[in-house]
GROMACS .gro file of C-alpha atoms in nm:
model
  396
    1MET     CA    1   9.377   6.064   9.052
    2ARG     CA    2   9.727   6.142   9.181
    3HIS     CA    3  10.000   6.084   8.926
    4PRO     CA    4  10.235   5.861   9.130
    5ASP     CA    5  10.559   5.990   8.979
    6THR     CA    6  10.494   6.360   9.019
    7ILE     CA    7  10.276   6.431   9.321
    8PRO     CA    8  10.364   6.349   9.683
    9GLU     CA    9  10.168   6.084   9.872
   10ALA     CA   10  10.040   6.354  10.106
   11THR     CA   11  10.045   6.731  10.126
   12PRO     CA   12  10.120   6.899  10.463
   13ALA     CA   13   9.823   7.070  10.619
   14GLY     CA   14   9.795   7.434  10.527
   15THR     CA   15  10.000   7.399  10.209
   16PRO     CA   16   9.827   7.581   9.921
   17LYS     CA   17   9.740   7.368   9.619
   18ILE     CA   18   9.966   7.446   9.324
   19ASP     CA   19   9.887   7.295   8.984
   20ALA     CA   20  10.224   7.376   8.825
   21PRO     CA   21  10.552   7.545   8.924
   22ALA     CA   22  10.538   7.922   8.894
   23THR     CA   23  10.740   8.013   8.585
   24SER     CA   24  10.824   8.361   8.469
   25ARG     CA   25  10.779   8.439   8.101
   26ARG     CA   26  11.148   8.519   8.081
   27ALA     CA   27  11.239   8.179   8.231
   28LEU     CA   28  10.996   8.002   7.998
   29LEU     CA   29  11.155   8.165   7.694
   30ARG     CA   30  11.502   8.070   7.815
   31GLY     CA   31  11.388   7.710   7.864
   32LEU     CA   32  11.254   7.694   7.509
   33GLY     CA   33  11.576   7.837   7.368
   34LEU     CA   34  11.414   8.159   7.248
   35ALA     CA   35  11.673   8.408   7.362
   36GLY     CA   36  11.821   8.421   7.014
   37VAL     CA   37  11.493   8.454   6.824
   38GLY     CA   38  11.342   8.770   6.959
   39ALA     CA   39  11.253   8.675   7.317
   40ALA     CA   40  11.177   9.033   7.413
   41ALA     CA   41  10.927   9.062   7.131
   42LEU     CA   42  10.761   8.736   7.222
   43ALA     CA   43  10.737   8.838   7.585
   44ALA     CA   44  10.562   9.153   7.475
   45GLY     CA   45  10.287   8.962   7.301
   46CYS     CA   46  10.441   8.749   7.025
   47ALA     CA   47  10.492   9.060   6.805
   48LYS     CA   48  10.771   9.047   6.548
   49SER     CA   49  11.087   9.244   6.617
   50ASP     CA   50  11.357   9.368   6.382
   51GLU     CA   51  11.608   9.389   6.663
   52ALA     CA   52  11.829   9.082   6.697
   53VAL     CA   53  11.887   8.944   7.044
   54ALA     CA   54  12.218   8.771   7.111
   55ALA     CA   55  12.202   8.414   7.237
   56PRO     CA   56  12.330   8.381   7.593
   57ALA     CA   57  12.624   8.165   7.692
   58PRO     CA   58  12.529   7.815   7.813
   59ALA     CA   59  12.399   7.837   8.167
   60THR     CA   60  12.588   7.670   8.447
   61PRO     CA   61  12.385   7.413   8.642
   62ASP     CA   62  12.169   7.562   8.916
   63THR     CA   63  12.265   7.355   9.219
   64SER     CA   64  12.079   7.567   9.472
   65GLY     CA   65  11.771   7.344   9.476
   66PRO     CA   66  11.744   6.974   9.559
   67ALA     CA   67  11.870   6.702   9.327
   68LEU     CA   68  11.554   6.574   9.156
   69LEU     CA   69  11.602   6.197   9.138
   70ASN     CA   70  11.243   6.099   9.213
   71SER     CA   71  11.025   6.128   8.903
   72ASN     CA   72  11.197   5.946   8.613
   73GLU     CA   73  11.238   6.263   8.409
   74ASN     CA   74  11.510   6.320   8.152
   75PRO     CA   75  11.734   6.577   8.326
   76PHE     CA   76  11.892   6.686   7.997
   77GLY     CA   77  11.580   6.837   7.843
   78PRO     CA   78  11.426   6.817   7.495
   79SER     CA   79  11.607   6.806   7.163
   80PRO     CA   80  11.727   7.123   6.987
   81MET     CA   81  11.486   7.052   6.702
   82ALA     CA   82  11.198   7.015   6.950
   83LYS     CA   83  11.289   7.344   7.121
   84GLU     CA   84  11.291   7.524   6.789
   85ALA     CA   85  10.957   7.373   6.687
   86MET     CA   86  10.798   7.460   7.021
   87ALA     CA   87  10.931   7.815   7.002
   88LYS     CA   88  10.766   7.861   6.662
   89ALA     CA   89  10.445   7.700   6.790
   90ILE     CA   90  10.397   7.962   7.062
   91ALA     CA   91  10.251   8.209   6.812
   92GLY     CA   92   9.982   7.957   6.716
   93CYS     CA   93   9.901   7.814   7.057
   94ASN     CA   94   9.573   8.007   7.061
   95ARG     CA   95   9.445   7.749   6.810
   96TYR     CA   96   9.347   7.389   6.878
   97ALA     CA   97   9.604   7.141   6.753
   98ASN     CA   98   9.366   6.947   6.530
   99GLU     CA   99   9.575   6.938   6.214
  100PRO     CA  100   9.910   6.889   6.394
  101THR     CA  101   9.756   6.599   6.587
  102VAL     CA  102   9.652   6.432   6.263
  103ASP     CA  103  10.001   6.495   6.122
  104MET     CA  104  10.155   6.332   6.428
  105GLN     CA  105   9.913   6.041   6.404
  106LYS     CA  106  10.018   5.978   6.043
  107LYS     CA  107  10.387   6.014   6.126
  108ILE     CA  108  10.374   5.761   6.409
  109ALA     CA  109  10.168   5.522   6.195
  110ALA     CA  110  10.435   5.534   5.923
  111ILE     CA  111  10.711   5.468   6.176
  112GLU     CA  112  10.525   5.179   6.341
  113GLY     CA  113  10.386   5.029   6.020
  114VAL     CA  114  10.021   5.053   6.127
  115ASP     CA  115   9.710   5.233   6.005
  116PRO     CA  116   9.678   5.593   6.137
  117GLU     CA  117   9.339   5.499   6.284
  118MET     CA  118   9.526   5.262   6.517
  119VAL     CA  119   9.719   5.551   6.677
  120VAL     CA  120   9.570   5.731   6.978
  121ILE     CA  121   9.746   6.049   7.094
  122SER     CA  122   9.699   6.208   7.434
  123ASN     CA  123   9.840   6.466   7.674
  124GLY     CA  124  10.102   6.230   7.810
  125SER     CA  125  10.048   5.856   7.844
  126SER     CA  126   9.859   5.893   8.176
  127PRO     CA  127   9.521   5.972   8.012
  128ILE     CA  128   9.556   5.651   7.810
  129LEU     CA  129   9.629   5.452   8.125
  130GLN     CA  130   9.331   5.612   8.298
  131ALA     CA  131   9.103   5.550   7.998
  132PHE     CA  132   9.213   5.189   8.000
  133GLY     CA  133   9.114   5.164   8.366
  134LEU     CA  134   8.774   5.311   8.282
  135TRP     CA  135   8.735   5.062   7.998
  136MET     CA  136   8.830   4.779   8.236
  137GLY     CA  137   8.560   4.886   8.481
  138GLU     CA  138   8.277   4.914   8.227
  139ASP     CA  139   8.182   4.548   8.268
  140LYS     CA  140   8.368   4.485   8.596
  141GLY     CA  141   8.648   4.313   8.405
  142GLU     CA  142   8.943   4.127   8.551
  143LEU     CA  143   9.301   4.255   8.516
  144VAL     CA  144   9.602   4.029   8.571
  145THR     CA  145   9.938   4.191   8.647
  146SER     CA  146  10.240   4.176   8.879
  147VAL     CA  147  10.312   4.327   9.215
  148ALA     CA  148  10.566   4.611   9.218
  149THR     CA  149  10.479   4.759   8.883
  150TYR     CA  150  10.352   5.098   8.769
  151GLU     CA  151  10.027   5.152   8.961
  152ASN     CA  152   9.826   5.368   8.722
  153VAL     CA  153   9.661   5.087   8.528
  154PRO     CA  154   9.582   4.854   8.821
  155SER     CA  155   9.476   5.138   9.052
  156SER     CA  156   9.252   5.309   8.795
  157SER     CA  157   9.103   4.972   8.695
  158ALA     CA  158   9.017   4.900   9.058
  159LYS     CA  159   8.881   5.253   9.102
  160TYR     CA  160   8.633   5.202   8.818
  161GLY     CA  161   8.514   4.864   8.941
  162ALA     CA  162   8.742   4.605   8.781
  163SER     CA  163   8.899   4.326   8.984
  164VAL     CA  164   9.279   4.320   8.993
  165VAL     CA  165   9.480   3.998   9.030
  166GLU     CA  166   9.845   4.057   9.122
  167VAL     CA  167  10.104   3.780   9.110
  168PRO     CA  168  10.439   3.785   9.293
  169MET     CA  169  10.754   3.864   9.096
  170ALA     CA  170  10.977   3.587   8.973
  171GLU     CA  171  11.340   3.541   9.074
  172GLY     CA  172  11.541   3.850   8.992
  173MET     CA  173  11.245   4.076   9.063
  174LYS     CA  174  11.100   4.025   8.716
  175PHE     CA  175  10.750   3.972   8.576
  176ASP     CA  176  10.646   3.609   8.624
  177LEU     CA  177  10.468   3.549   8.293
  178ASN     CA  178  10.403   3.183   8.375
  179ALA     CA  179  10.227   3.278   8.698
  180MET     CA  180  10.027   3.546   8.517
  181ALA     CA  181   9.925   3.303   8.244
  182ALA     CA  182   9.810   3.055   8.509
  183LYS     CA  183   9.578   3.320   8.656
  184MET     CA  184   9.416   3.411   8.324
  185SER     CA  185   9.082   3.261   8.228
  186SER     CA  186   8.761   3.335   8.042
  187LYS     CA  187   8.697   3.605   8.306
  188THR     CA  188   9.018   3.792   8.223
  189LYS     CA  189   8.965   4.110   8.026
  190ALA     CA  190   9.329   4.223   8.017
  191ALA     CA  191   9.685   4.176   8.137
  192TYR     CA  192   9.921   4.465   8.212
  193ILE     CA  193  10.298   4.445   8.156
  194CYS     CA  194  10.532   4.742   8.198
  195ASN     CA  195  10.846   4.675   7.995
  196PRO     CA  196  11.101   4.785   8.114
  197ASN     CA  197  10.923   4.764   8.445
  198ASN     CA  198  10.875   5.057   8.679
  199PRO     CA  199  11.021   5.047   8.950
  200THR     CA  200  11.259   4.754   8.894
  201GLY     CA  201  11.384   4.870   8.553
  202ASN     CA  202  11.436   4.519   8.421
  203MET     CA  203  11.274   4.364   8.116
  204VAL     CA  204  11.066   4.070   8.006
  205ASP     CA  205  11.235   3.830   7.767
  206PRO     CA  206  11.093   3.923   7.422
  207VAL     CA  207  11.045   3.563   7.311
  208ALA     CA  208  10.858   3.483   7.631
  209LEU     CA  209  10.646   3.799   7.599
  210LYS     CA  210  10.542   3.714   7.244
  211ALA     CA  211  10.455   3.361   7.351
  212PHE     CA  212  10.249   3.500   7.640
  213VAL     CA  213  10.046   3.723   7.407
  214GLU     CA  214   9.992   3.444   7.155
  215ALA     CA  215   9.871   3.204   7.425
  216ALA     CA  216   9.646   3.453   7.609
  217PRO     CA  217   9.268   3.400   7.601
  218LYS     CA  218   9.133   3.557   7.281
  219GLN     CA  219   8.915   3.808   7.464
  220ALA     CA  220   9.203   3.931   7.682
  221VAL     CA  221   9.397   4.241   7.576
  222THR     CA  222   9.764   4.254   7.672
  223PHE     CA  223   9.853   4.614   7.760
  224ILE     CA  224  10.229   4.659   7.713
  225ASP     CA  225  10.355   4.985   7.864
  226GLU     CA  226  10.674   5.078   7.677
  227ALA     CA  227  10.735   5.415   7.842
  228TYR     CA  228  11.103   5.332   7.897
  229LEU     CA  229  11.169   5.105   7.600
  230ASP     CA  230  11.371   5.369   7.414
  231LEU     CA  231  11.626   5.353   7.696
  232CYS     CA  232  11.700   4.982   7.665
  233ASP     CA  233  12.015   4.854   7.495
  234ASP     CA  234  11.833   4.660   7.222
  235TYR     CA  235  11.514   4.839   7.118
  236ASP     CA  236  11.463   4.641   6.798
  237ALA     CA  237  11.463   4.306   6.975
  238ASN     CA  238  11.217   4.417   7.241
  239VAL     CA  239  10.964   4.643   7.067
  240MET     CA  240  10.625   4.472   7.047
  241ALA     CA  241  10.436   4.675   6.784
  242GLY     CA  242  10.479   4.380   6.548
  243LEU     CA  243  10.228   4.186   6.757
  244LEU     CA  244   9.962   4.442   6.667
  245ARG     CA  245  10.058   4.431   6.298
  246ASP     CA  246  10.014   4.054   6.315
  247GLY     CA  247   9.662   4.095   6.446
  248HIS     CA  248   9.714   4.011   6.813
  249ASN     CA  249   9.501   4.166   7.085
  250VAL     CA  250   9.752   4.413   7.230
  251ILE     CA  251   9.785   4.779   7.325
  252ILE     CA  252  10.130   4.938   7.306
  253CYS     CA  253  10.173   5.261   7.504
  254ARG     CA  254  10.455   5.516   7.470
  255THR     CA  255  10.544   5.861   7.602
  256PHE     CA  256  10.759   6.161   7.511
  257SER     CA  257  10.828   6.224   7.881
  258LYS     CA  258  11.134   6.001   7.907
  259ILE     CA  259  11.402   5.983   7.638
  260TYR     CA  260  11.257   6.285   7.457
  261GLY     CA  261  11.276   6.505   7.769
  262MET     CA  262  10.923   6.646   7.744
  263ALA     CA  263  10.768   6.546   8.077
  264GLY     CA  264  10.631   6.897   8.126
  265GLN     CA  265  10.470   6.916   7.783
  266ARG     CA  266  10.256   6.601   7.821
  267VAL     CA  267  10.249   6.405   7.496
  268GLY     CA  268  10.198   6.030   7.468
  269TYR     CA  269  10.038   5.777   7.238
  270ALA     CA  270   9.912   5.423   7.212
  271LEU     CA  271   9.879   5.170   6.932
  272MET     CA  272   9.571   4.947   6.932
  273LYS     CA  273   9.310   4.787   6.710
  274LYS     CA  274   9.088   5.032   6.523
  275GLU     CA  275   8.766   4.933   6.700
  276LEU     CA  276   8.928   4.993   7.039
  277ALA     CA  277   9.101   5.314   6.931
  278GLY     CA  278   8.769   5.469   6.837
  279SER     CA  279   8.639   5.438   7.191
  280PHE     CA  280   8.965   5.559   7.347
  281TRP     CA  281   8.991   5.879   7.143
  282GLY     CA  282   8.690   6.040   7.308
  283ALA     CA  283   8.816   5.957   7.656
  284VAL     CA  284   9.172   6.085   7.615
  285ARG     CA  285   9.135   6.381   7.379
  286GLN     CA  286   8.862   6.582   7.550
  287GLY     CA  287   8.942   6.944   7.455
  288GLY     CA  288   9.238   6.845   7.240
  289ILE     CA  289   9.609   6.778   7.263
  290ASN     CA  290   9.841   7.059   7.370
  291HIS     CA  291   9.963   7.246   7.062
  292ILE     CA  292  10.318   7.325   7.166
  293GLY     CA  293  10.377   6.972   7.290
  294VAL     CA  294  10.255   6.811   6.966
  295MET     CA  295  10.487   7.028   6.757
  296GLY     CA  296  10.779   6.942   6.985
  297ALA     CA  297  10.695   6.572   6.969
  298ILE     CA  298  10.682   6.570   6.589
  299ALA     CA  299  11.021   6.740   6.572
  300SER     CA  300  11.166   6.500   6.832
  301LEU     CA  301  11.089   6.204   6.610
  302ASP     CA  302  11.309   6.357   6.340
  303ASP     CA  303  11.606   6.432   6.566
  304LYS     CA  304  11.800   6.106   6.535
  305THR     CA  305  12.123   6.257   6.666
  306PHE     CA  306  11.954   6.370   6.988
  307TYR     CA  307  11.789   6.030   7.034
  308ALA     CA  308  12.120   5.844   7.005
  309ASP     CA  309  12.292   6.092   7.238
  310GLN     CA  310  12.024   6.055   7.506
  311LYS     CA  311  12.054   5.677   7.506
  312VAL     CA  312  12.425   5.712   7.579
  313ARG     CA  313  12.387   5.985   7.842
  314LEU     CA  314  12.104   5.814   8.029
  315LYS     CA  315  12.281   5.478   8.023
  316ARG     CA  316  12.590   5.645   8.163
  317GLY     CA  317  12.382   5.790   8.447
  318ARG     CA  318  12.223   5.451   8.516
  319GLU     CA  319  12.566   5.288   8.533
  320LYS     CA  320  12.678   5.556   8.776
  321LEU     CA  321  12.381   5.475   9.002
  322ILE     CA  322  12.465   5.104   8.984
  323ALA     CA  323  12.827   5.180   9.075
  324MET     CA  324  12.703   5.376   9.380
  325ALA     CA  325  12.495   5.079   9.495
  326ASP     CA  326  12.781   4.835   9.437
  327ALA     CA  327  13.026   5.054   9.627
  328MET     CA  328  12.794   5.050   9.928
  329LYS     CA  329  12.710   4.680   9.884
  330LEU     CA  330  12.338   4.757   9.855
  331LYS     CA  331  12.094   4.505   9.712
  332TYR     CA  332  11.914   4.624   9.398
  333ALA     CA  333  11.702   4.490   9.114
  334ALA     CA  334  11.951   4.371   8.855
  335ASP     CA  335  11.959   4.444   8.482
  336SER     CA  336  11.783   4.781   8.483
  337GLN     CA  337  11.728   4.910   8.130
  338ALA     CA  338  11.548   5.227   8.236
  339ASN     CA  339  11.664   5.561   8.376
  340PHE     CA  340  11.654   5.448   8.739
  341ILE     CA  341  11.747   5.168   8.976
  342PHE     CA  342  11.544   5.011   9.257
  343LEU     CA  343  11.744   4.940   9.571
  344ASP     CA  344  11.696   4.815   9.926
  345THR     CA  345  11.806   5.081  10.175
  346GLY     CA  346  11.727   4.873  10.483
  347MET     CA  347  11.501   5.141  10.633
  348GLN     CA  348  11.140   5.244  10.581
  349ASN     CA  349  11.117   5.447  10.263
  350LYS     CA  350  10.944   5.742  10.429
  351ASP     CA  351  11.237   5.770  10.671
  352PHE     CA  352  11.495   5.724  10.397
  353SER     CA  353  11.327   5.986  10.178
  354ALA     CA  354  11.314   6.237  10.462
  355LYS     CA  355  11.682   6.186  10.546
  356MET     CA  356  11.788   6.214  10.183
  357MET     CA  357  11.579   6.529  10.143
  358ALA     CA  358  11.760   6.677  10.444
  359GLU     CA  359  12.076   6.629  10.237
  360GLY     CA  360  11.921   6.798   9.935
  361VAL     CA  361  11.819   6.489   9.737
  362LYS     CA  362  11.467   6.385   9.636
  363VAL     CA  363  11.425   6.010   9.582
  364GLY     CA  364  11.133   5.789   9.485
  365ARG     CA  365  10.858   5.630   9.686
  366SER     CA  366  10.814   5.269   9.796
  367TRP     CA  367  10.583   5.001   9.657
  368LYS     CA  368  10.352   4.774   9.853
  369GLY     CA  369  10.554   4.485   9.990
  370TYR     CA  370  10.881   4.670   9.929
  371GLU     CA  371  10.862   4.938  10.195
  372THR     CA  372  11.240   4.948  10.248
  373TRP     CA  373  11.314   4.982   9.878
  374SER     CA  374  11.356   5.311   9.695
  375ARG     CA  375  11.371   5.405   9.327
  376ILE     CA  376  11.650   5.650   9.243
  377CYS     CA  377  11.658   5.810   8.898
  378VAL     CA  378  11.927   5.939   8.666
  379GLY     CA  379  12.013   6.306   8.710
  380GLU     CA  380  12.277   6.550   8.600
  381ASP     CA  381  12.632   6.480   8.719
  382TRP     CA  382  12.607   6.721   9.011
  383GLU     CA  383  12.283   6.556   9.122
  384LEU     CA  384  12.435   6.208   9.110
  385ASP     CA  385  12.743   6.329   9.299
  386ARG     CA  386  12.523   6.483   9.569
  387CYS     CA  387  12.324   6.159   9.585
  388ALA     CA  388  12.640   5.952   9.636
  389THR     CA  389  12.749   6.176   9.923
  390ALA     CA  390  12.402   6.167  10.080
  391LEU     CA  391  12.375   5.788  10.053
  392LYS     CA  392  12.702   5.743  10.240
  393LYS     CA  393  12.583   5.972  10.518
  394VAL     CA  394  12.224   5.846  10.545
  395LEU     CA  395  12.312   5.476  10.528
  396ALA     CA  396  12.631   5.496  10.734
   0.00000   0.00000   0.00000
């Protein structure tokens, strides 16, 4: 299934299929910060070298390509500790990451206050979302969710035979928990809530969300997708892992693709009841979790300085996007707590995207019922500056 945030809706005829960007070994080593630890030796086959290689000066931004404001990535990259850990992991990437995966499982369990058997790790959060859709379809279950939310869970559920009930958003373009609760019944197998929501970026009130979970039919799992929760202003007030510790029927899903800057390394995890986790492991693990990514993820969890810095930098970028929209008097979903905003451009998204791309800026896609709205993500300063210039020209 197409990953909505990374693959275009359609590929022009005659375009060859490419699974990943072509990357030279030299560029890969630079990206991992290896220039100062024997990059030449590693490029020659991971052999040790006695010859020291001087670290290069910080690279200036490459502005020759388009501004990538379309896929909710962290433009600032992974933490220094993660880069170092991934560099060291290259020499062992010929081995399956069985032991590191268990180590990561235990580390997350300790952080979240749950049993390690309640932690499911995967190559990004997408396999977990897909496995959930498969689980939904096993007995043709019913999923209740909102319109204009991340499509992976509802679309994969429908693909595998589940029925999907979507309710309109409440005022302010937010999840309408009351409307969702009214649609739930003995037929409901699960509810899906993305918090902060993608594409609107706003959040569900934590008191209301807890009340929703507590009042849900006992057989219904509430899947809470917290991919962007690390970016919100008050993480402690909004994190919902405590519901699982209290025995409620919830799944909490996270990813290292956002605040931790590891979208290309594909590491994610979910917290759920042990009996459910056992069935999910087989679906998401398959041949195993990627070794380099796991080592980077473990190190990321220890880099508190990086985490705090990214919250500030990404919030600053979000505020810059909001200022752009305000300056042009554009309507947008208020109170975004993610690394993007969702705004009404007044033209069909496919036309808006094409015109912005002509100005060197990639922007997000539209959602059903919101065909004139576009999601624009945080980028580096030069990308946001180019976006501001393009918006003025395209929407003049």
